Amino acid sequence: MLFLKTLFKNRTEVVSASVLALLLLVIFPLFLPVFRLNLFGKYLSYGFVGVGLVLLWGRCGILSLGQGVFFGLGGYCMAMFLKLEASDPITTKIQSTPGIPDFMDWNQITALPWFWTPFKSLPFSIAAILVLPALLAFIIGWAMFQRRVGGVYFAIITQAIALIFSLGIDGNQGYTGGRNGITDLRTLLGWDIRTTMAQYVLYFVCVLLLIACALVAKYIINTRMGRVLMAIRDREDRVRFSGYDVASVRSFVFALAALFSGIGGAMFVLQVGFMSPSLIGIVPSIEMVIFTAVGGRLSAIGAIFGSLLVNLGKTTFSEAIPELWLFLMGGTFIAVVMFFPNGVAGLMESPWVMRRFETLKAMFLKKGATPSTPSAVLTEATTTEAVTIKHVTEVTK
Amino acid sequence: MNITELWSIFVMQGFAGISLFSVLLLMGLGLALIFGQMGVINMAHGEFMALGAYTTYLCSSIVESRFPAFLPYYFPLSILLAFALSAGLGALVEWSMIRYLYKRPLDTLLATWGLSLILQQTYRSIFGAREVTPTLPEWLMGSFKPTGNIDIPINGVFVLGLAFAVTAALTLFMFKTSFGLRLRATVQNRAMSNAVGINTKMVDRLAFSVGCGIAGIAGAAFTTIGSTGPDSGSRYIVDAFLVVVFGGAANLLGSIASAFGIAQAQSILEFFLEGTKGKVATLLFIVVVLMFRPQGLFPSKVRSS
Amino acid sequence: MSGHKDFLLAIEGLGVSFDGFKAVDGFNFYLDRNRVHVIIGPNGAGKTTVLDLICGKTKATSGSIKFKDSEIRGLKEHQIVRAGVGRKFQNPSIYENLTVFENLEISHPNGRGVFGCLTFRRTAEVMERIHAVAADVALLEFLDTEAGVLSHGQKQWLEIGMLLMQDPELLMLDEPVAGMSVREREATARLIKKISGDRSVIVIEHDMEFVKEIADRVTVMHLGKILAEGSMEHVQSDPKVIEVYIGH
């Protein structure tokens, strides 16, 4: 019970989480054709990055314009495993060198490069997906946070890192598949990932993993760590003088966000079937930020909604009226930053919406009594004794 | 390859680096002015540069079709026009958007990115997705040939000269005019500047416009060495940011030194390493240095309270 | 090195220079346990700089700072805090977006590492301590108030409360009564006298009445150096001190 109480601070959060779970687990699979469901699965894989950004940027104030790097690392690890599986000697017997991926053959490479060989094993690949992005983030983060690099400087440097990464992969066609990326992925340990059945399974795996990440994020937000993150965002000096090692906390949250992003990248590859540098450079990285900004940078659930919403918009508009789309997206960036800094989630929790919600609830309750609120965090300052005592007894149970 | 040939390659490659240096310097100056003044990183800076380039293209088209006799003379005029238009757009952007976001530099970053998307699409809708080039006047074409092996393009020299002229003008402006004094005062102590009657809001607006105007000049200069498309702006933007951050952000000398260093490193590395590896190596070097020395090469030594 | 081994804080030859300007020079200072030591001096004397040097906010260029017999000069800020030093800043430095309760809670010394933050529990001990400290600083009715809306004096007290939560052995207060009314000053003086029962306090202040009320010892600084030291009466009658304060 304490766990659940830590997870959801107030009724709005329970409602929005339930709505999301309902949509993702029940409504979409029931009513969407599998092709569209697969597309939604792709959007949701970006949601992993969004959840990480909620902790990193929304709560802790660290803007990273390079989350695509970690998304890409996870994605490439999975792609490498799947590609090796699809490049067994029998399938590739028409190549000059059978047993290696086709793009290597086209580039006159005659033996599998050393860093590819471990990816023949699924356990290693999964371990790499979980460890590599987080490790890289930790190292980069530690180096910078120890020197108190923050704010705009950090953002620019992460952007440069995204550029380095995408250019590096792009320019090494023999080793990484180059601009075309790693394509033609077929089976995971013999199980064909392109069948309809597989797409349903992978969708549910993606959703469950995403919900798990979101729950982890929510849990963290409601522990002391969540408050420390906000404190660092608002007054990092004071946090140091309260005895916290700010660099460690920042590195931790950067690594965690990278971990989530890496998992997202892997799920992307499984559902979409390829990975390329165009998904991991500067532009995709900043788009991932906008998904979070639109959905709500302070809310993990909001970030997931944001991914769905913006990507849906992108697919709809860029097919129908491509010229309009860039205008819309640019306008959205500006509008969100200037008028809705807490995104859709922030709007949902605004006083106007809350009052409508209370009215609706009163209509349903029909009692006319004031609805009882759980240990809600009130936005207006209240100083009644009753609230204080309730707070105390609530928490010491 | 003998020594003279190697030397010629070095000189020519060095000169290619110089053209890149000029563009980076011009873009970096504008960005450094804005960043130093307001702590704002303008992600749309490349699009202001593109505006300058497109202005030059427009001028050239109009002159070519209506006043062909004027062709050899239009270029300097178009540079001025590029400055004016970019500065004007800059003032508009500052007034409508940036001034509300001063306390939130990260949000300004995102908002200006949104602006860059809008501007890019505007250019695409007006000028098309193809790249365009203005017709350059005769005197800009061709090259010097000091020795048999060395070929120095005239437009490169022109752009370099322009970059230095702008840098000199900016330095004079900052240190010899009363407006420059007000600008420096506001950077160092905003509250006090307000208290002594400096209209810091106008100072901000002017600084932002001038920074964008310089980008416009960069764009006009850029047309002499490359063609212009809707996303030409984004080609140099990351480099321009790194110039500013690497050089120490608040500092004219720093910007010059870092623009030079980055441009030279990149063009030399690009020669020896194939494809994009030269750029990757340069970027990697910059990022690693920044991780160890985040304040850049010439940081300002102000004691923060 | 002096023969006394049980000074809480022993500073010798401390100095810092900024680009040639010596903000603090040849500063020697010895603090016993459970004492209130006040530093006074005109503006620019280097008083705040001394606190900055002790708590690690500014790096000293010379000298040694020994806290409970181990060198703390050169340690990082959070390490110095964990060693038992608490610092209050001139401008109230609190977490405006958190409630008073959360401000106090975050200052509790349990669980300051990454793992600790994730597993910190609001145990009975924590809750009691928060309520006790809140009562001490007269903010018990305001536990659920967002800290940003408190009055200036209340913010000062909140910051003192946050430091009390940390339970430091050395508490450093930089102008704790600036901007407070007479009643509030009296209350603060009582508070400081009460808390000095278990710990030592260094206070920087300008209000001489307040200083007289709380000080066990007084140090006068001027231009980065120590001008005089001793009891309040001794210092007040020192001709050098009189000249610096009233002279020019």
Tab-separated table of C-alpha atoms in Angstrom, chain A:
chain	number	residue	atom	x	y	z
A	1	MET	CA	0.000	0.000	0.000
A	2	LEU	CA	2.864	2.315	0.804
A	3	PHE	CA	4.302	1.433	-2.572
A	4	LEU	CA	1.137	2.420	-4.352
A	5	LYS	CA	0.883	5.555	-2.272
A	6	THR	CA	4.403	6.453	-3.293
A	7	LEU	CA	3.567	5.778	-6.893
A	8	PHE	CA	0.513	7.948	-7.281
A	9	LYS	CA	0.345	11.180	-5.417
A	10	ASN	CA	-3.189	12.171	-6.234
A	11	ARG	CA	-6.323	11.121	-7.997
A	12	THR	CA	-5.498	12.835	-11.288
A	13	GLU	CA	-2.404	10.713	-11.637
A	14	VAL	CA	-4.295	7.480	-11.031
A	15	VAL	CA	-6.873	8.495	-13.607
A	16	SER	CA	-4.395	9.461	-16.282
A	17	ALA	CA	-2.331	6.325	-15.729
A	18	SER	CA	-5.438	4.153	-15.947
A	19	VAL	CA	-6.604	5.885	-19.094
A	20	LEU	CA	-3.219	5.354	-20.687
A	21	ALA	CA	-3.080	1.704	-19.682
A	22	LEU	CA	-6.602	1.164	-20.974
A	23	LEU	CA	-5.815	2.799	-24.293
A	24	LEU	CA	-2.558	1.009	-24.829
A	25	LEU	CA	-3.458	-2.427	-23.580
A	26	VAL	CA	-7.075	-2.758	-24.565
A	27	ILE	CA	-8.471	-0.152	-26.913
A	28	PHE	CA	-5.687	0.142	-29.452
A	29	PRO	CA	-5.142	-3.596	-29.919
A	30	LEU	CA	-8.857	-4.210	-30.225
A	31	PHE	CA	-9.743	-1.471	-32.661
A	32	LEU	CA	-6.643	-0.779	-34.721
A	33	PRO	CA	-5.549	-2.839	-37.697
A	34	VAL	CA	-2.222	-4.501	-37.038
A	35	PHE	CA	-0.394	-2.204	-39.429
A	36	ARG	CA	-1.479	0.861	-37.486
A	37	LEU	CA	-0.848	-0.837	-34.179
A	38	ASN	CA	2.700	-1.480	-35.281
A	39	LEU	CA	3.027	2.197	-36.137
A	40	PHE	CA	1.798	3.122	-32.668
A	41	GLY	CA	4.353	0.715	-31.274
A	42	LYS	CA	6.989	2.736	-33.085
A	43	TYR	CA	5.678	5.946	-31.551
A	44	LEU	CA	5.720	4.318	-28.141
A	45	SER	CA	9.359	3.362	-28.524
A	46	TYR	CA	10.090	7.079	-28.636
A	47	GLY	CA	8.095	7.300	-25.440
A	48	PHE	CA	10.937	5.582	-23.590
A	49	VAL	CA	13.158	8.546	-24.361
A	50	GLY	CA	10.398	10.858	-23.244
A	51	VAL	CA	10.088	9.189	-19.849
A	52	GLY	CA	13.818	9.559	-19.369
A	53	LEU	CA	13.630	13.225	-20.323
A	54	VAL	CA	10.930	13.824	-17.754
A	55	LEU	CA	13.388	12.850	-15.049
A	56	LEU	CA	16.418	14.436	-16.660
A	57	TRP	CA	14.985	17.648	-18.054
A	58	GLY	CA	11.597	18.231	-16.495
A	59	ARG	CA	12.623	17.399	-12.948
A	60	CYS	CA	16.355	17.993	-12.895
A	61	GLY	CA	16.629	20.776	-15.439
A	62	ILE	CA	19.259	19.147	-17.632
A	63	LEU	CA	18.425	19.549	-21.293
A	64	SER	CA	20.051	16.877	-23.412
A	65	LEU	CA	19.826	17.369	-27.155
A	66	GLY	CA	21.526	14.053	-27.755
A	67	GLN	CA	19.186	11.382	-26.392
A	68	GLY	CA	19.117	9.998	-29.923
A	69	VAL	CA	22.627	8.698	-29.275
A	70	PHE	CA	21.428	6.395	-26.512
A	71	PHE	CA	18.306	5.438	-28.421
A	72	GLY	CA	20.591	4.615	-31.322
A	73	LEU	CA	23.051	2.625	-29.241
A	74	GLY	CA	20.297	0.370	-27.944
A	75	GLY	CA	18.822	0.138	-31.405
A	76	TYR	CA	22.088	-0.687	-33.115
A	77	CYS	CA	22.922	-3.372	-30.546
A	78	MET	CA	19.622	-5.080	-31.268
A	79	ALA	CA	20.021	-4.534	-35.013
A	80	MET	CA	23.489	-6.041	-34.980
A	81	PHE	CA	22.225	-9.158	-33.262
A	82	LEU	CA	19.307	-9.533	-35.639
A	83	LYS	CA	21.482	-8.840	-38.673
A	84	LEU	CA	24.011	-11.456	-37.695
A	85	GLU	CA	21.209	-13.927	-37.263
A	86	ALA	CA	19.926	-13.063	-40.743
A	87	SER	CA	23.407	-13.396	-42.213
A	88	ASP	CA	24.088	-17.036	-41.538
A	89	PRO	CA	26.282	-18.771	-44.148
A	90	ILE	CA	23.392	-20.587	-45.830
A	91	THR	CA	21.283	-17.472	-46.479
A	92	THR	CA	24.266	-15.488	-47.614
A	93	LYS	CA	25.908	-18.111	-49.727
A	94	ILE	CA	25.759	-15.957	-52.852
A	95	GLN	CA	28.014	-13.340	-51.258
A	96	SER	CA	31.743	-13.280	-51.898
A	97	THR	CA	32.147	-13.838	-48.197
A	98	PRO	CA	29.210	-15.778	-46.814
A	99	GLY	CA	28.338	-15.473	-43.161
A	100	ILE	CA	28.742	-11.701	-42.873
A	101	PRO	CA	26.113	-8.958	-43.312
A	102	ASP	CA	25.402	-7.932	-46.911
A	103	PHE	CA	26.602	-4.349	-46.593
A	104	MET	CA	29.978	-5.552	-45.407
A	105	ASP	CA	30.202	-7.730	-48.453
A	106	TRP	CA	29.375	-4.785	-50.717
A	107	ASN	CA	32.200	-2.863	-49.091
A	108	GLN	CA	34.708	-5.617	-49.765
A	109	ILE	CA	35.062	-6.569	-46.168
A	110	THR	CA	36.110	-10.168	-45.860
A	111	ALA	CA	35.817	-10.953	-42.195
A	112	LEU	CA	33.467	-9.998	-39.416
A	113	PRO	CA	34.967	-7.053	-37.491
A	114	TRP	CA	35.914	-7.897	-33.896
A	115	PHE	CA	33.297	-5.702	-32.283
A	116	TRP	CA	30.511	-7.469	-34.163
A	117	THR	CA	31.307	-10.994	-33.027
A	118	PRO	CA	29.980	-10.770	-29.451
A	119	PHE	CA	26.612	-9.745	-30.861
A	120	LYS	CA	26.066	-13.255	-32.091
A	121	SER	CA	24.810	-14.017	-28.619
A	122	LEU	CA	21.412	-12.816	-27.459
A	123	PRO	CA	22.311	-12.555	-23.772
A	124	PHE	CA	25.295	-10.391	-24.675
A	125	SER	CA	23.207	-8.206	-26.957
A	126	ILE	CA	20.583	-7.675	-24.302
A	127	ALA	CA	23.251	-6.914	-21.742
A	128	ALA	CA	24.793	-4.444	-24.193
A	129	ILE	CA	21.439	-2.735	-24.711
A	130	LEU	CA	21.042	-2.303	-20.985
A	131	VAL	CA	24.606	-1.387	-20.158
A	132	LEU	CA	26.208	0.479	-23.056
A	133	PRO	CA	23.953	3.548	-23.278
A	134	ALA	CA	23.877	3.964	-19.510
A	135	LEU	CA	27.631	3.517	-19.230
A	136	LEU	CA	28.377	6.019	-21.997
A	137	ALA	CA	25.961	8.501	-20.442
A	138	PHE	CA	27.520	8.039	-17.050
A	139	ILE	CA	31.014	8.683	-18.357
A	140	ILE	CA	30.025	11.738	-20.388
A	141	GLY	CA	27.849	13.001	-17.568
A	142	TRP	CA	30.419	12.483	-14.870
A	143	ALA	CA	33.091	14.304	-16.856
A	144	MET	CA	30.836	17.275	-17.370
A	145	PHE	CA	28.917	17.413	-14.122
A	146	GLN	CA	32.079	17.205	-12.047
A	147	ARG	CA	33.187	20.360	-13.776
A	148	ARG	CA	29.793	21.915	-13.168
A	149	VAL	CA	28.949	22.133	-16.875
A	150	GLY	CA	25.262	22.701	-17.105
A	151	GLY	CA	22.518	24.521	-18.863
A	152	VAL	CA	23.128	25.729	-22.362
A	153	TYR	CA	26.709	24.486	-22.528
A	154	PHE	CA	25.634	20.961	-21.722
A	155	ALA	CA	22.883	21.128	-24.328
A	156	ILE	CA	25.268	22.262	-27.064
A	157	ILE	CA	27.819	19.611	-26.181
A	158	THR	CA	25.207	16.848	-26.264
A	159	GLN	CA	24.133	18.160	-29.629
A	160	ALA	CA	27.714	17.952	-30.863
A	161	ILE	CA	27.912	14.394	-29.530
A	162	ALA	CA	24.759	13.503	-31.458
A	163	LEU	CA	26.373	14.914	-34.577
A	164	ILE	CA	29.598	12.995	-33.949
A	165	PHE	CA	27.644	9.810	-33.496
A	166	SER	CA	25.454	10.127	-36.548
A	167	LEU	CA	28.306	11.277	-38.795
A	168	GLY	CA	30.536	8.530	-37.434
A	169	ILE	CA	28.033	5.844	-38.244
A	170	ASP	CA	27.116	7.440	-41.539
A	171	GLY	CA	30.686	7.577	-42.750
A	172	ASN	CA	31.672	4.029	-41.955
A	173	GLN	CA	29.513	2.089	-44.282
A	174	GLY	CA	31.523	-1.065	-44.118
A	175	TYR	CA	31.321	-1.404	-40.370
A	176	THR	CA	27.973	0.089	-39.537
A	177	GLY	CA	25.827	-0.044	-42.623
A	178	GLY	CA	26.425	3.634	-43.253
A	179	ARG	CA	23.644	5.922	-44.307
A	180	ASN	CA	21.282	3.136	-45.250
A	181	GLY	CA	21.614	1.658	-41.842
A	182	ILE	CA	21.119	-1.943	-40.928
A	183	THR	CA	18.150	-3.361	-42.764
A	184	ASP	CA	16.517	-6.599	-43.752
A	185	LEU	CA	16.136	-7.986	-40.269
A	186	ARG	CA	14.089	-11.129	-40.078
A	187	THR	CA	14.186	-13.410	-37.110
A	188	LEU	CA	14.874	-13.351	-33.401
A	189	LEU	CA	16.256	-16.758	-32.404
A	190	GLY	CA	14.350	-18.299	-35.242
A	191	TRP	CA	11.079	-16.532	-34.496
A	192	ASP	CA	10.031	-14.417	-37.479
A	193	ILE	CA	9.469	-10.863	-36.261
A	194	ARG	CA	7.661	-9.762	-39.384
A	195	THR	CA	4.526	-11.888	-39.014
A	196	THR	CA	1.267	-10.431	-37.750
A	197	MET	CA	1.415	-12.544	-34.619
A	198	ALA	CA	4.910	-11.317	-33.900
A	199	GLN	CA	3.828	-7.715	-34.349
A	200	TYR	CA	1.082	-8.146	-31.761
A	201	VAL	CA	3.494	-9.778	-29.323
A	202	LEU	CA	6.160	-7.154	-29.817
A	203	TYR	CA	3.597	-4.391	-29.378
A	204	PHE	CA	2.533	-5.770	-26.011
A	205	VAL	CA	6.138	-6.297	-24.941
A	206	CYS	CA	6.858	-2.705	-25.839
A	207	VAL	CA	3.826	-1.403	-23.964
A	208	LEU	CA	4.591	-3.437	-20.859
A	209	LEU	CA	8.208	-2.363	-20.807
A	210	LEU	CA	7.196	1.246	-21.341
A	211	ILE	CA	4.678	1.130	-18.520
A	212	ALA	CA	7.343	-0.424	-16.333
A	213	CYS	CA	9.756	2.399	-17.119
A	214	ALA	CA	7.058	4.970	-16.476
A	215	LEU	CA	6.277	3.390	-13.122
A	216	VAL	CA	9.948	3.409	-12.197
A	217	ALA	CA	10.099	7.084	-13.130
A	218	LYS	CA	6.986	7.902	-11.109
A	219	TYR	CA	8.302	6.008	-8.141
A	220	ILE	CA	11.557	7.910	-8.269
A	221	ILE	CA	9.737	11.228	-8.579
A	222	ASN	CA	7.826	10.520	-5.405
A	223	THR	CA	10.821	9.471	-3.339
A	224	ARG	CA	13.369	11.832	-1.864
A	225	MET	CA	15.304	11.525	-5.119
A	226	GLY	CA	12.456	13.278	-6.936
A	227	ARG	CA	12.593	16.224	-4.565
A	228	VAL	CA	16.370	16.370	-4.758
A	229	LEU	CA	16.168	16.465	-8.557
A	230	MET	CA	13.818	19.440	-8.399
A	231	ALA	CA	15.978	21.092	-5.792
A	232	ILE	CA	19.015	20.722	-8.040
A	233	ARG	CA	17.061	22.264	-10.875
A	234	ASP	CA	15.987	25.228	-8.811
A	235	ARG	CA	18.894	25.834	-6.501
A	236	GLU	CA	21.839	23.611	-7.112
A	237	ASP	CA	24.177	25.442	-4.758
A	238	ARG	CA	21.977	24.964	-1.754
A	239	VAL	CA	21.719	21.264	-2.538
A	240	ARG	CA	25.482	20.960	-2.298
A	241	PHE	CA	25.392	22.692	1.031
A	242	SER	CA	22.730	20.312	2.228
A	243	GLY	CA	25.318	17.581	1.842
A	244	TYR	CA	24.428	16.072	-1.514
A	245	ASP	CA	26.947	15.227	-4.207
A	246	VAL	CA	25.154	16.956	-7.057
A	247	ALA	CA	27.438	15.521	-9.741
A	248	SER	CA	26.596	11.945	-8.682
A	249	VAL	CA	22.882	12.575	-8.701
A	250	ARG	CA	23.010	14.217	-12.103
A	251	SER	CA	25.148	11.437	-13.545
A	252	PHE	CA	22.731	8.888	-12.127
A	253	VAL	CA	19.690	10.465	-13.709
A	254	PHE	CA	21.502	10.987	-17.030
A	255	ALA	CA	22.487	7.317	-17.061
A	256	LEU	CA	18.949	6.248	-16.163
A	257	ALA	CA	17.474	8.348	-18.968
A	258	ALA	CA	20.007	6.769	-21.313
A	259	LEU	CA	18.999	3.292	-20.111
A	260	PHE	CA	15.338	3.975	-20.903
A	261	SER	CA	16.298	5.421	-24.285
A	262	GLY	CA	18.381	2.369	-25.124
A	263	ILE	CA	15.504	0.041	-24.367
A	264	GLY	CA	13.330	2.239	-26.573
A	265	GLY	CA	15.821	1.947	-29.390
A	266	ALA	CA	15.848	-1.830	-29.143
A	267	MET	CA	12.046	-1.989	-29.163
A	268	PHE	CA	12.045	0.318	-32.174
A	269	VAL	CA	14.284	-2.026	-34.121
A	270	LEU	CA	12.207	-5.061	-33.220
A	271	GLN	CA	9.003	-3.437	-34.378
A	272	VAL	CA	10.152	-1.425	-37.351
A	273	GLY	CA	12.842	-3.783	-38.606
A	274	PHE	CA	15.743	-1.454	-39.254
A	275	MET	CA	18.022	1.176	-37.727
A	276	SER	CA	19.790	4.033	-39.457
A	277	PRO	CA	21.787	7.137	-38.511
A	278	SER	CA	18.917	9.368	-39.589
A	279	LEU	CA	17.064	8.263	-36.466
A	280	ILE	CA	19.742	9.213	-34.008
A	281	GLY	CA	21.273	12.549	-34.958
A	282	ILE	CA	20.521	16.148	-34.105
A	283	VAL	CA	17.037	16.450	-35.569
A	284	PRO	CA	15.532	13.269	-34.077
A	285	SER	CA	17.114	14.062	-30.720
A	286	ILE	CA	15.474	17.439	-30.532
A	287	GLU	CA	12.189	15.966	-31.739
A	288	MET	CA	12.267	13.623	-28.787
A	289	VAL	CA	12.476	16.688	-26.578
A	290	ILE	CA	9.433	18.197	-28.219
A	291	PHE	CA	7.399	15.002	-27.632
A	292	THR	CA	8.145	15.411	-23.950
A	293	ALA	CA	7.493	19.129	-23.981
A	294	VAL	CA	4.108	18.732	-25.631
A	295	GLY	CA	3.008	15.862	-23.437
A	296	GLY	CA	4.251	17.436	-20.264
A	297	ARG	CA	7.864	17.571	-19.143
A	298	LEU	CA	6.948	16.931	-15.526
A	299	SER	CA	4.839	13.849	-16.128
A	300	ALA	CA	5.973	10.424	-17.296
A	301	ILE	CA	2.456	9.580	-18.421
A	302	GLY	CA	2.270	12.913	-20.172
A	303	ALA	CA	5.490	12.263	-22.070
A	304	ILE	CA	4.073	9.017	-23.426
A	305	PHE	CA	0.895	10.773	-24.554
A	306	GLY	CA	3.110	13.440	-26.082
A	307	SER	CA	5.003	10.876	-28.161
A	308	LEU	CA	1.764	9.460	-29.475
A	309	LEU	CA	0.217	12.831	-30.176
A	310	VAL	CA	3.114	14.494	-31.948
A	311	ASN	CA	4.013	11.439	-34.005
A	312	LEU	CA	0.389	10.966	-35.017
A	313	GLY	CA	0.353	14.588	-36.087
A	314	LYS	CA	3.563	14.109	-37.991
A	315	THR	CA	2.312	11.082	-39.894
A	316	THR	CA	-1.054	12.654	-40.636
A	317	PHE	CA	0.197	16.031	-41.739
A	318	SER	CA	3.388	15.129	-43.478
A	319	GLU	CA	1.457	12.753	-45.669
A	320	ALA	CA	-1.380	15.138	-46.350
A	321	ILE	CA	0.206	18.581	-46.408
A	322	PRO	CA	3.980	18.281	-46.020
A	323	GLU	CA	4.665	22.010	-46.246
A	324	LEU	CA	2.294	22.655	-43.410
A	325	TRP	CA	3.914	20.121	-41.113
A	326	LEU	CA	7.175	21.971	-40.518
A	327	PHE	CA	5.270	25.156	-39.837
A	328	LEU	CA	3.086	23.308	-37.379
A	329	MET	CA	5.986	21.672	-35.631
A	330	GLY	CA	7.941	24.911	-35.380
A	331	GLY	CA	4.841	26.658	-34.133
A	332	THR	CA	4.273	23.902	-31.593
A	333	PHE	CA	7.784	24.302	-30.195
A	334	ILE	CA	7.217	28.008	-29.747
A	335	ALA	CA	3.691	27.706	-28.401
A	336	VAL	CA	4.576	25.030	-25.882
A	337	VAL	CA	7.580	26.926	-24.600
A	338	MET	CA	5.805	30.226	-24.333
A	339	PHE	CA	2.280	29.282	-23.323
A	340	PHE	CA	2.147	25.694	-22.099
A	341	PRO	CA	5.475	24.967	-20.432
A	342	ASN	CA	4.061	21.927	-18.703
A	343	GLY	CA	2.449	20.565	-21.824
A	344	VAL	CA	-0.842	18.777	-22.057
A	345	ALA	CA	-0.352	17.224	-18.625
A	346	GLY	CA	0.063	20.685	-17.174
A	347	LEU	CA	-3.165	21.770	-18.820
A	348	MET	CA	-4.935	18.761	-17.365
A	349	GLU	CA	-3.872	19.786	-13.895
A	350	SER	CA	-4.636	23.462	-14.304
A	351	PRO	CA	-7.226	24.924	-11.900
A	352	TRP	CA	-9.749	25.397	-14.716
A	353	VAL	CA	-9.678	21.721	-15.654
A	354	MET	CA	-9.612	20.598	-12.034
A	355	ARG	CA	-12.778	22.508	-11.285
A	356	ARG	CA	-14.560	20.934	-14.262
A	357	PHE	CA	-13.353	17.564	-13.029
A	358	GLU	CA	-14.702	18.210	-9.543
A	359	THR	CA	-18.048	19.302	-10.980
A	360	LEU	CA	-18.276	16.101	-13.007
A	361	LYS	CA	-17.363	14.046	-9.992
A	362	ALA	CA	-19.961	15.805	-7.863
A	363	MET	CA	-22.555	15.045	-10.498
A	364	PHE	CA	-21.710	11.358	-10.328
A	365	LEU	CA	-21.506	11.186	-6.571
A	366	LYS	CA	-24.913	12.863	-6.189
A	367	LYS	CA	-24.293	13.271	-2.502
A	368	GLY	CA	-23.406	16.926	-2.374
A	369	ALA	CA	-20.729	16.024	0.150
A	370	THR	CA	-17.208	17.137	-0.553
A	371	PRO	CA	-15.328	14.291	-2.202
A	372	SER	CA	-12.588	12.935	0.032
A	373	THR	CA	-9.159	13.508	-1.332
A	374	PRO	CA	-6.293	11.164	-0.607
A	375	SER	CA	-2.938	12.556	0.440
A	376	ALA	CA	-3.218	15.148	-2.283
A	377	VAL	CA	-0.549	17.746	-2.710
A	378	LEU	CA	-2.466	21.003	-2.835
A	379	THR	CA	-1.279	23.691	-5.182
A	380	GLU	CA	-2.631	26.530	-3.069
A	381	ALA	CA	-0.999	27.137	0.263
A	382	THR	CA	-3.095	25.901	3.102
A	383	THR	CA	-2.127	26.286	6.666
A	384	THR	CA	-4.761	24.417	8.587
A	385	GLU	CA	-3.830	22.239	11.485
A	386	ALA	CA	-6.034	19.502	10.023
A	387	VAL	CA	-3.954	19.177	6.911
A	388	THR	CA	-0.752	18.957	8.892
A	389	ILE	CA	-2.052	16.247	11.182
A	390	LYS	CA	-3.530	14.292	8.271
A	391	HIS	CA	-0.161	14.506	6.562
A	392	VAL	CA	1.573	13.099	9.599
A	393	THR	CA	-0.801	10.201	10.246
A	394	GLU	CA	-1.020	9.347	6.538
A	395	VAL	CA	2.640	8.841	6.190
A	396	THR	CA	3.560	7.149	9.433
A	397	LYS	CA	1.217	4.209	8.774
